[in-house]
Amino acid sequence: QVQLVQSGAEVKKPGASVKVSCKASGYSFTTYAMHWVRQAPGQRLEWMGWINAGNGNTKYSEKFQGRVTITRDTSASTAYMELSSLRSEDTAVYYCASSGPSAWYLFDYWGQGTLVTVSS
Amino acid sequence: EIVMTQSPATLSVSPGERATLSCRASQSVSSNLAWYQQKPGQAPRLLIYGASTRATGFPARFSGSGSGTEFTLTISSLQSEDFAVYYCQQYNTWPPTFGQGTKVEIK
Protein backbone atom coordinates (compact mmCIF):
# COMPACT_ATOMS: atom_id res chain seq x y z
CA GLN A 1 0.00 0.00 0.00
CA VAL A 2 1.12 3.54 -0.69
CA GLN A 3 2.69 5.30 2.29
CA LEU A 4 4.25 8.72 2.64
CA VAL A 5 6.13 9.10 5.92
CA GLN A 6 7.37 12.54 6.90
CA SER A 7 10.07 13.66 9.28
CA GLY A 8 9.27 14.91 12.76
CA ALA A 9 8.22 18.26 14.17
CA GLU A 10 10.64 21.18 14.05
CA VAL A 11 11.07 24.37 16.05
CA LYS A 12 13.00 27.13 14.33
CA LYS A 13 13.94 30.73 15.01
CA PRO A 14 12.95 33.54 12.64
CA GLY A 15 15.38 33.81 9.75
CA ALA A 16 16.40 30.16 9.91
CA SER A 17 15.69 27.42 7.37
CA VAL A 18 13.88 24.12 7.76
CA LYS A 19 14.11 20.96 5.68
CA VAL A 20 11.32 18.38 5.81
CA SER A 21 11.56 14.91 4.28
CA CYS A 22 8.92 12.60 2.86
CA LYS A 23 9.74 8.94 2.27
CA ALA A 24 7.52 7.11 -0.20
CA SER A 25 6.80 3.41 -0.40
CA GLY A 26 4.35 1.09 -2.10
CA TYR A 27 4.66 2.54 -5.61
CA SER A 28 7.20 3.43 -8.27
CA PHE A 29 8.60 6.70 -6.92
CA THR A 30 9.89 8.03 -10.23
CA THR A 31 6.57 7.53 -12.02
CA TYR A 32 4.85 10.12 -9.89
CA ALA A 33 5.20 13.65 -8.58
CA MET A 34 5.48 14.97 -5.05
CA HIS A 35 3.88 18.16 -3.88
CA TRP A 36 4.12 20.19 -0.71
CA VAL A 37 1.01 21.73 0.80
CA ARG A 38 0.85 23.64 4.05
CA GLN A 39 -1.90 24.41 6.52
CA ALA A 40 -1.42 27.32 8.89
CA PRO A 41 -3.64 27.46 11.99
CA GLY A 42 -7.20 28.28 10.97
CA GLN A 43 -6.22 28.72 7.32
CA ARG A 44 -7.03 26.87 4.15
CA LEU A 45 -4.67 24.39 2.55
CA GLU A 46 -2.01 26.17 0.48
CA TRP A 47 -0.02 24.59 -2.33
CA MET A 48 3.68 25.42 -2.27
CA GLY A 49 5.26 23.57 -5.14
CA TRP A 50 6.05 20.22 -6.70
CA ILE A 51 8.74 18.03 -8.17
CA ASN A 52 8.46 15.51 -10.94
CA ALA A 53 10.24 12.62 -9.23
CA GLY A 54 11.22 11.12 -12.56
CA ASN A 55 13.03 14.03 -14.22
CA GLY A 56 13.52 16.32 -11.22
CA ASN A 57 11.70 19.27 -12.74
CA THR A 58 10.19 21.63 -10.19
CA LYS A 59 7.62 24.39 -10.12
CA TYR A 60 6.81 26.67 -7.22
CA SER A 61 3.96 28.87 -6.15
CA GLU A 62 4.77 32.52 -6.82
CA LYS A 63 4.18 33.19 -3.12
CA PHE A 64 7.09 30.96 -2.14
CA GLN A 65 9.36 31.44 -5.16
CA GLY A 66 12.86 32.20 -3.96
CA ARG A 67 12.28 30.79 -0.46
CA VAL A 68 11.33 27.17 -1.15
CA THR A 69 13.40 24.40 -2.70
CA ILE A 70 12.03 20.94 -3.42
CA THR A 71 14.43 18.11 -4.19
CA ARG A 72 14.34 14.36 -4.33
CA ASP A 73 16.65 11.36 -3.84
CA THR A 74 15.45 8.61 -6.13
CA SER A 75 17.70 6.01 -4.50
CA ALA A 76 15.89 6.63 -1.20
CA SER A 77 12.43 7.28 -2.68
CA THR A 78 12.41 10.48 -0.65
CA ALA A 79 11.41 14.03 -1.43
CA TYR A 80 12.52 17.10 0.52
CA MET A 81 11.15 20.57 1.04
CA GLU A 82 13.39 23.33 2.33
CA LEU A 83 11.94 26.68 3.32
CA SER A 84 14.29 29.54 4.14
CA SER A 85 14.05 32.95 5.81
CA LEU A 86 11.41 31.64 8.16
CA ARG A 87 9.00 34.02 9.84
CA SER A 88 6.26 33.50 12.39
CA GLU A 89 3.64 33.29 9.62
CA ASP A 90 5.34 30.12 8.37
CA THR A 91 4.19 28.25 11.48
CA ALA A 92 2.06 25.50 9.96
CA VAL A 93 1.67 21.82 9.32
CA TYR A 94 3.49 20.88 6.13
CA TYR A 95 2.23 17.95 4.09
CA CYS A 96 3.72 16.07 1.18
CA ALA A 97 1.21 14.66 -1.29
CA SER A 98 1.66 12.51 -4.39
CA SER A 99 0.09 12.82 -7.79
CA GLY A 100 0.21 10.85 -11.00
CA PRO A 101 0.50 11.53 -14.72
CA SER A 102 -3.25 11.37 -15.32
CA ALA A 103 -3.74 14.53 -13.26
CA TRP A 104 -0.58 16.15 -11.98
CA TYR A 105 -2.36 18.46 -9.55
CA LEU A 106 -4.71 15.88 -8.03
CA PHE A 107 -3.34 14.77 -4.68
CA ASP A 108 -4.12 11.10 -4.19
CA TYR A 109 -1.98 10.23 -1.17
CA TRP A 110 -0.78 12.42 1.69
CA GLY A 111 1.90 12.21 4.33
CA GLN A 112 0.97 12.50 7.99
CA GLY A 113 2.14 16.11 8.21
CA THR A 114 5.07 17.85 9.90
CA LEU A 115 4.48 20.70 12.32
CA VAL A 116 6.97 23.53 11.87
CA THR A 117 6.89 26.16 14.59
CA VAL A 118 8.72 29.44 14.06
CA SER A 119 9.32 31.27 17.30
CA SER A 120 12.01 33.38 18.88
CA GLU B 1 -5.30 32.28 -9.63
CA ILE B 2 -8.69 30.62 -9.30
CA VAL B 3 -10.44 31.36 -6.01
CA MET B 4 -12.48 28.54 -4.52
CA THR B 5 -15.31 29.51 -2.17
CA GLN B 6 -17.13 26.99 0.00
CA SER B 7 -20.42 27.34 1.82
CA PRO B 8 -21.49 27.12 4.51
CA ALA B 9 -18.46 27.45 6.78
CA THR B 10 -20.10 25.15 9.32
CA LEU B 11 -22.93 22.70 8.85
CA SER B 12 -24.70 21.23 11.88
CA VAL B 13 -26.38 17.95 11.04
CA SER B 14 -27.92 15.13 13.06
CA PRO B 15 -26.72 11.56 12.41
CA GLY B 16 -28.79 9.96 9.67
CA GLU B 17 -29.62 13.29 8.03
CA ARG B 18 -28.48 14.53 4.64
CA ALA B 19 -25.68 17.07 4.27
CA THR B 20 -25.15 19.25 1.22
CA LEU B 21 -21.91 21.20 0.80
CA SER B 22 -21.24 23.75 -1.93
CA CYS B 23 -18.10 24.88 -3.71
CA ARG B 24 -17.83 27.67 -6.25
CA ALA B 25 -14.90 28.49 -8.52
CA SER B 26 -14.11 32.04 -9.66
CA GLN B 27 -13.78 30.73 -13.22
CA SER B 28 -14.52 27.46 -14.95
CA VAL B 29 -12.52 24.43 -13.84
CA SER B 30 -14.41 22.01 -16.09
CA SER B 31 -14.80 18.79 -14.08
CA ASN B 32 -11.32 19.01 -12.55
CA LEU B 33 -12.63 19.34 -9.03
CA ALA B 34 -11.73 17.22 -6.01
CA TRP B 35 -13.08 16.93 -2.49
CA TYR B 36 -10.98 15.96 0.52
CA GLN B 37 -12.03 14.85 3.99
CA GLN B 38 -9.91 15.91 6.95
CA LYS B 39 -10.45 14.67 10.49
CA PRO B 40 -8.81 16.34 13.51
CA GLY B 41 -5.10 15.65 13.71
CA GLN B 42 -5.07 13.81 10.38
CA ALA B 43 -3.98 14.60 6.86
CA PRO B 44 -6.58 15.32 4.20
CA ARG B 45 -7.80 12.24 2.34
CA LEU B 46 -8.97 12.26 -1.28
CA LEU B 47 -12.72 11.65 -1.33
CA ILE B 48 -14.00 12.66 -4.78
CA TYR B 49 -12.20 13.49 -8.02
CA GLY B 50 -13.40 14.43 -11.48
CA ALA B 51 -16.24 16.18 -9.64
CA SER B 52 -18.18 12.94 -9.17
CA THR B 53 -15.90 9.87 -8.91
CA ARG B 54 -15.51 8.42 -5.44
CA ALA B 55 -12.00 7.52 -4.34
CA THR B 56 -11.17 4.06 -3.04
CA GLY B 57 -12.56 3.27 0.37
CA PHE B 58 -15.45 5.72 0.53
CA PRO B 59 -19.02 4.43 0.63
CA ALA B 60 -21.79 5.27 -1.80
CA ARG B 61 -23.45 7.70 0.62
CA PHE B 62 -20.86 10.23 -0.61
CA SER B 63 -21.62 11.75 -3.99
CA GLY B 64 -20.33 14.71 -5.96
CA SER B 65 -21.86 16.69 -8.77
CA GLY B 66 -21.39 19.80 -10.85
CA SER B 67 -19.14 21.21 -13.54
CA GLY B 68 -17.79 24.56 -14.61
CA THR B 69 -18.02 26.80 -11.55
CA GLU B 70 -20.63 25.19 -9.27
CA PHE B 71 -20.11 21.95 -7.38
CA THR B 72 -21.87 20.01 -4.65
CA LEU B 73 -20.85 17.29 -2.23
CA THR B 74 -23.74 15.33 -0.75
CA ILE B 75 -23.60 12.93 2.16
CA SER B 76 -26.90 11.10 2.01
CA SER B 77 -27.14 9.80 5.59
CA LEU B 78 -24.48 11.08 7.96
CA GLN B 79 -22.65 8.54 10.07
CA SER B 80 -20.56 9.36 13.14
CA GLU B 81 -17.32 8.86 11.20
CA ASP B 82 -18.33 11.48 8.61
CA PHE B 83 -18.06 14.44 10.96
CA ALA B 84 -15.00 16.24 9.63
CA VAL B 85 -13.85 19.21 7.55
CA TYR B 86 -14.34 18.95 3.80
CA TYR B 87 -12.24 20.89 1.30
CA CYS B 88 -12.75 21.35 -2.41
CA GLN B 89 -9.78 21.82 -4.72
CA GLN B 90 -9.48 22.68 -8.40
CA TYR B 91 -6.75 20.98 -10.40
CA ASN B 92 -7.68 22.41 -13.79
CA THR B 93 -5.41 25.43 -13.78
CA TRP B 94 -2.03 26.15 -12.23
CA PRO B 95 -1.68 26.84 -9.37
CA PRO B 96 -3.96 24.30 -7.71
CA THR B 97 -6.17 26.03 -5.14
CA PHE B 98 -8.36 24.97 -2.24
CA GLY B 99 -11.53 26.24 -0.69
CA GLN B 100 -11.56 27.37 2.92
CA GLY B 101 -13.37 24.24 4.06
CA THR B 102 -16.77 23.29 5.46
CA LYS B 103 -16.89 21.80 8.93
CA VAL B 104 -19.62 19.20 9.32
CA GLU B 105 -20.46 18.96 13.00
CA ILE B 106 -22.93 17.01 15.08
CA LYS B 107 -26.17 18.85 15.76
mmCIF file of C-alpha atoms in Angstrom:
data_model
loop_
_atom_site.group_PDB
_atom_site.id
_atom_site.type_symbol
_atom_site.label_atom_id
_atom_site.label_comp_id
_atom_site.label_asym_id
_atom_site.label_seq_id
_atom_site.Cartn_x
_atom_site.Cartn_y
_atom_site.Cartn_z
ATOM 1 C CA GLN A 1 0.000 0.000 0.000
ATOM 2 C CA VAL A 2 1.123 3.540 -0.688
ATOM 3 C CA GLN A 3 2.689 5.301 2.295
ATOM 4 C CA LEU A 4 4.245 8.722 2.642
ATOM 5 C CA VAL A 5 6.132 9.101 5.921
ATOM 6 C CA GLN A 6 7.374 12.542 6.903
ATOM 7 C CA SER A 7 10.069 13.659 9.284
ATOM 8 C CA GLY A 8 9.275 14.910 12.761
ATOM 9 C CA ALA A 9 8.223 18.256 14.165
ATOM 10 C CA GLU A 10 10.636 21.181 14.045
ATOM 11 C CA VAL A 11 11.066 24.371 16.047
ATOM 12 C CA LYS A 12 13.003 27.131 14.332
ATOM 13 C CA LYS A 13 13.936 30.727 15.009
ATOM 14 C CA PRO A 14 12.947 33.536 12.636
ATOM 15 C CA GLY A 15 15.381 33.814 9.747
ATOM 16 C CA ALA A 16 16.400 30.158 9.908
ATOM 17 C CA SER A 17 15.689 27.418 7.369
ATOM 18 C CA VAL A 18 13.876 24.117 7.762
ATOM 19 C CA LYS A 19 14.106 20.955 5.683
ATOM 20 C CA VAL A 20 11.322 18.376 5.814
ATOM 21 C CA SER A 21 11.564 14.909 4.282
ATOM 22 C CA CYS A 22 8.922 12.601 2.862
ATOM 23 C CA LYS A 23 9.742 8.937 2.265
ATOM 24 C CA ALA A 24 7.522 7.112 -0.203
ATOM 25 C CA SER A 25 6.799 3.408 -0.401
ATOM 26 C CA GLY A 26 4.351 1.091 -2.102
ATOM 27 C CA TYR A 27 4.662 2.536 -5.606
ATOM 28 C CA SER A 28 7.202 3.435 -8.266
ATOM 29 C CA PHE A 29 8.599 6.701 -6.917
ATOM 30 C CA THR A 30 9.890 8.034 -10.233
ATOM 31 C CA THR A 31 6.574 7.535 -12.024
ATOM 32 C CA TYR A 32 4.845 10.124 -9.889
ATOM 33 C CA ALA A 33 5.204 13.647 -8.583
ATOM 34 C CA MET A 34 5.476 14.966 -5.052
ATOM 35 C CA HIS A 35 3.876 18.160 -3.884
ATOM 36 C CA TRP A 36 4.116 20.193 -0.707
ATOM 37 C CA VAL A 37 1.009 21.729 0.803
ATOM 38 C CA ARG A 38 0.855 23.641 4.049
ATOM 39 C CA GLN A 39 -1.895 24.414 6.523
ATOM 40 C CA ALA A 40 -1.422 27.323 8.888
ATOM 41 C CA PRO A 41 -3.643 27.460 11.992
ATOM 42 C CA GLY A 42 -7.197 28.275 10.970
ATOM 43 C CA GLN A 43 -6.222 28.721 7.324
ATOM 44 C CA ARG A 44 -7.031 26.866 4.148
ATOM 45 C CA LEU A 45 -4.668 24.394 2.547
ATOM 46 C CA GLU A 46 -2.014 26.167 0.482
ATOM 47 C CA TRP A 47 -0.023 24.590 -2.332
ATOM 48 C CA MET A 48 3.677 25.424 -2.271
ATOM 49 C CA GLY A 49 5.262 23.570 -5.143
ATOM 50 C CA TRP A 50 6.049 20.221 -6.705
ATOM 51 C CA ILE A 51 8.742 18.032 -8.167
ATOM 52 C CA ASN A 52 8.459 15.506 -10.941
ATOM 53 C CA ALA A 53 10.239 12.621 -9.226
ATOM 54 C CA GLY A 54 11.222 11.116 -12.562
ATOM 55 C CA ASN A 55 13.030 14.031 -14.220
ATOM 56 C CA GLY A 56 13.521 16.318 -11.222
ATOM 57 C CA ASN A 57 11.703 19.273 -12.739
ATOM 58 C CA THR A 58 10.194 21.634 -10.189
ATOM 59 C CA LYS A 59 7.620 24.394 -10.120
ATOM 60 C CA TYR A 60 6.813 26.670 -7.216
ATOM 61 C CA SER A 61 3.965 28.872 -6.149
ATOM 62 C CA GLU A 62 4.771 32.520 -6.819
ATOM 63 C CA LYS A 63 4.182 33.191 -3.122
ATOM 64 C CA PHE A 64 7.092 30.962 -2.138
ATOM 65 C CA GLN A 65 9.356 31.442 -5.162
ATOM 66 C CA GLY A 66 12.861 32.196 -3.955
ATOM 67 C CA ARG A 67 12.284 30.787 -0.461
ATOM 68 C CA VAL A 68 11.328 27.174 -1.153
ATOM 69 C CA THR A 69 13.397 24.400 -2.700
ATOM 70 C CA ILE A 70 12.032 20.940 -3.425
ATOM 71 C CA THR A 71 14.431 18.108 -4.192
ATOM 72 C CA ARG A 72 14.343 14.358 -4.333
ATOM 73 C CA ASP A 73 16.647 11.362 -3.841
ATOM 74 C CA THR A 74 15.454 8.606 -6.128
ATOM 75 C CA SER A 75 17.700 6.007 -4.495
ATOM 76 C CA ALA A 76 15.892 6.627 -1.199
ATOM 77 C CA SER A 77 12.428 7.283 -2.681
ATOM 78 C CA THR A 78 12.414 10.477 -0.655
ATOM 79 C CA ALA A 79 11.415 14.033 -1.425
ATOM 80 C CA TYR A 80 12.524 17.095 0.522
ATOM 81 C CA MET A 81 11.153 20.574 1.036
ATOM 82 C CA GLU A 82 13.391 23.327 2.331
ATOM 83 C CA LEU A 83 11.941 26.681 3.324
ATOM 84 C CA SER A 84 14.286 29.537 4.138
ATOM 85 C CA SER A 85 14.050 32.953 5.808
ATOM 86 C CA LEU A 86 11.412 31.637 8.163
ATOM 87 C CA ARG A 87 9.001 34.022 9.840
ATOM 88 C CA SER A 88 6.259 33.503 12.388
ATOM 89 C CA GLU A 89 3.641 33.293 9.625
ATOM 90 C CA ASP A 90 5.344 30.125 8.374
ATOM 91 C CA THR A 91 4.194 28.253 11.484
ATOM 92 C CA ALA A 92 2.065 25.504 9.960
ATOM 93 C CA VAL A 93 1.666 21.816 9.322
ATOM 94 C CA TYR A 94 3.490 20.885 6.127
ATOM 95 C CA TYR A 95 2.226 17.948 4.094
ATOM 96 C CA CYS A 96 3.715 16.067 1.184
ATOM 97 C CA ALA A 97 1.214 14.659 -1.292
ATOM 98 C CA SER A 98 1.658 12.512 -4.386
ATOM 99 C CA SER A 99 0.090 12.820 -7.790
ATOM 100 C CA GLY A 100 0.206 10.848 -11.001
ATOM 101 C CA PRO A 101 0.498 11.532 -14.722
ATOM 102 C CA SER A 102 -3.247 11.366 -15.319
ATOM 103 C CA ALA A 103 -3.740 14.527 -13.258
ATOM 104 C CA TRP A 104 -0.579 16.155 -11.981
ATOM 105 C CA TYR A 105 -2.363 18.463 -9.550
ATOM 106 C CA LEU A 106 -4.713 15.882 -8.035
ATOM 107 C CA PHE A 107 -3.344 14.767 -4.676
ATOM 108 C CA ASP A 108 -4.119 11.099 -4.192
ATOM 109 C CA TYR A 109 -1.981 10.230 -1.173
ATOM 110 C CA TRP A 110 -0.783 12.423 1.689
ATOM 111 C CA GLY A 111 1.902 12.214 4.332
ATOM 112 C CA GLN A 112 0.968 12.504 7.990
ATOM 113 C CA GLY A 113 2.144 16.108 8.212
ATOM 114 C CA THR A 114 5.066 17.849 9.901
ATOM 115 C CA LEU A 115 4.483 20.701 12.318
ATOM 116 C CA VAL A 116 6.966 23.528 11.871
ATOM 117 C CA THR A 117 6.889 26.155 14.590
ATOM 118 C CA VAL A 118 8.724 29.441 14.059
ATOM 119 C CA SER A 119 9.317 31.271 17.298
ATOM 120 C CA SER A 120 12.014 33.378 18.877
ATOM 121 C CA GLU B 1 -5.298 32.275 -9.626
ATOM 122 C CA ILE B 2 -8.687 30.621 -9.299
ATOM 123 C CA VAL B 3 -10.437 31.356 -6.010
ATOM 124 C CA MET B 4 -12.484 28.544 -4.516
ATOM 125 C CA THR B 5 -15.306 29.511 -2.167
ATOM 126 C CA GLN B 6 -17.131 26.989 0.002
ATOM 127 C CA SER B 7 -20.416 27.336 1.824
ATOM 128 C CA PRO B 8 -21.486 27.123 4.506
ATOM 129 C CA ALA B 9 -18.464 27.450 6.780
ATOM 130 C CA THR B 10 -20.099 25.148 9.320
ATOM 131 C CA LEU B 11 -22.934 22.695 8.851
ATOM 132 C CA SER B 12 -24.697 21.232 11.884
ATOM 133 C CA VAL B 13 -26.378 17.948 11.038
ATOM 134 C CA SER B 14 -27.921 15.130 13.058
ATOM 135 C CA PRO B 15 -26.723 11.559 12.414
ATOM 136 C CA GLY B 16 -28.790 9.959 9.671
ATOM 137 C CA GLU B 17 -29.619 13.286 8.033
ATOM 138 C CA ARG B 18 -28.481 14.533 4.643
ATOM 139 C CA ALA B 19 -25.684 17.074 4.266
ATOM 140 C CA THR B 20 -25.153 19.255 1.217
ATOM 141 C CA LEU B 21 -21.914 21.204 0.805
ATOM 142 C CA SER B 22 -21.243 23.752 -1.928
ATOM 143 C CA CYS B 23 -18.101 24.875 -3.707
ATOM 144 C CA ARG B 24 -17.829 27.675 -6.250
ATOM 145 C CA ALA B 25 -14.901 28.492 -8.524
ATOM 146 C CA SER B 26 -14.108 32.043 -9.665
ATOM 147 C CA GLN B 27 -13.781 30.727 -13.217
ATOM 148 C CA SER B 28 -14.522 27.462 -14.954
ATOM 149 C CA VAL B 29 -12.519 24.428 -13.838
ATOM 150 C CA SER B 30 -14.414 22.015 -16.094
ATOM 151 C CA SER B 31 -14.797 18.786 -14.078
ATOM 152 C CA ASN B 32 -11.324 19.009 -12.555
ATOM 153 C CA LEU B 33 -12.628 19.337 -9.034
ATOM 154 C CA ALA B 34 -11.725 17.219 -6.012
ATOM 155 C CA TRP B 35 -13.079 16.933 -2.491
ATOM 156 C CA TYR B 36 -10.979 15.957 0.518
ATOM 157 C CA GLN B 37 -12.034 14.852 3.990
ATOM 158 C CA GLN B 38 -9.908 15.907 6.948
ATOM 159 C CA LYS B 39 -10.448 14.666 10.493
ATOM 160 C CA PRO B 40 -8.806 16.344 13.507
ATOM 161 C CA GLY B 41 -5.100 15.650 13.711
ATOM 162 C CA GLN B 42 -5.066 13.811 10.384
ATOM 163 C CA ALA B 43 -3.979 14.598 6.862
ATOM 164 C CA PRO B 44 -6.576 15.318 4.199
ATOM 165 C CA ARG B 45 -7.801 12.240 2.336
ATOM 166 C CA LEU B 46 -8.966 12.257 -1.277
ATOM 167 C CA LEU B 47 -12.716 11.647 -1.327
ATOM 168 C CA ILE B 48 -14.001 12.664 -4.784
ATOM 169 C CA TYR B 49 -12.203 13.492 -8.024
ATOM 170 C CA GLY B 50 -13.396 14.430 -11.480
ATOM 171 C CA ALA B 51 -16.241 16.184 -9.637
ATOM 172 C CA SER B 52 -18.176 12.943 -9.166
ATOM 173 C CA THR B 53 -15.902 9.869 -8.914
ATOM 174 C CA ARG B 54 -15.505 8.417 -5.440
ATOM 175 C CA ALA B 55 -12.004 7.520 -4.337
ATOM 176 C CA THR B 56 -11.173 4.063 -3.040
ATOM 177 C CA GLY B 57 -12.560 3.268 0.373
ATOM 178 C CA PHE B 58 -15.450 5.723 0.527
ATOM 179 C CA PRO B 59 -19.016 4.432 0.626
ATOM 180 C CA ALA B 60 -21.787 5.267 -1.796
ATOM 181 C CA ARG B 61 -23.449 7.703 0.623
ATOM 182 C CA PHE B 62 -20.861 10.235 -0.605
ATOM 183 C CA SER B 63 -21.617 11.753 -3.988
ATOM 184 C CA GLY B 64 -20.333 14.711 -5.959
ATOM 185 C CA SER B 65 -21.862 16.687 -8.774
ATOM 186 C CA GLY B 66 -21.391 19.800 -10.853
ATOM 187 C CA SER B 67 -19.139 21.210 -13.544
ATOM 188 C CA GLY B 68 -17.790 24.562 -14.610
ATOM 189 C CA THR B 69 -18.017 26.795 -11.545
ATOM 190 C CA GLU B 70 -20.631 25.195 -9.274
ATOM 191 C CA PHE B 71 -20.108 21.954 -7.382
ATOM 192 C CA THR B 72 -21.868 20.012 -4.648
ATOM 193 C CA LEU B 73 -20.847 17.287 -2.234
ATOM 194 C CA THR B 74 -23.736 15.330 -0.753
ATOM 195 C CA ILE B 75 -23.597 12.928 2.158
ATOM 196 C CA SER B 76 -26.898 11.102 2.012
ATOM 197 C CA SER B 77 -27.141 9.804 5.592
ATOM 198 C CA LEU B 78 -24.480 11.081 7.960
ATOM 199 C CA GLN B 79 -22.649 8.542 10.074
ATOM 200 C CA SER B 80 -20.562 9.365 13.135
ATOM 201 C CA GLU B 81 -17.321 8.856 11.199
ATOM 202 C CA ASP B 82 -18.331 11.480 8.605
ATOM 203 C CA PHE B 83 -18.057 14.439 10.958
ATOM 204 C CA ALA B 84 -14.996 16.243 9.634
ATOM 205 C CA VAL B 85 -13.854 19.206 7.551
ATOM 206 C CA TYR B 86 -14.336 18.952 3.801
ATOM 207 C CA TYR B 87 -12.241 20.895 1.305
ATOM 208 C CA CYS B 88 -12.750 21.346 -2.407
ATOM 209 C CA GLN B 89 -9.780 21.822 -4.716
ATOM 210 C CA GLN B 90 -9.476 22.681 -8.402
ATOM 211 C CA TYR B 91 -6.753 20.980 -10.397
ATOM 212 C CA ASN B 92 -7.678 22.411 -13.794
ATOM 213 C CA THR B 93 -5.406 25.434 -13.784
ATOM 214 C CA TRP B 94 -2.028 26.152 -12.229
ATOM 215 C CA PRO B 95 -1.682 26.841 -9.369
ATOM 216 C CA PRO B 96 -3.963 24.302 -7.705
ATOM 217 C CA THR B 97 -6.169 26.026 -5.144
ATOM 218 C CA PHE B 98 -8.362 24.966 -2.238
ATOM 219 C CA GLY B 99 -11.533 26.244 -0.689
ATOM 220 C CA GLN B 100 -11.555 27.374 2.921
ATOM 221 C CA GLY B 101 -13.373 24.239 4.064
ATOM 222 C CA THR B 102 -16.773 23.294 5.465
ATOM 223 C CA LYS B 103 -16.890 21.800 8.928
ATOM 224 C CA VAL B 104 -19.624 19.199 9.320
ATOM 225 C CA GLU B 105 -20.462 18.963 12.998
ATOM 226 C CA ILE B 106 -22.931 17.008 15.080
ATOM 227 C CA LYS B 107 -26.168 18.847 15.764
#
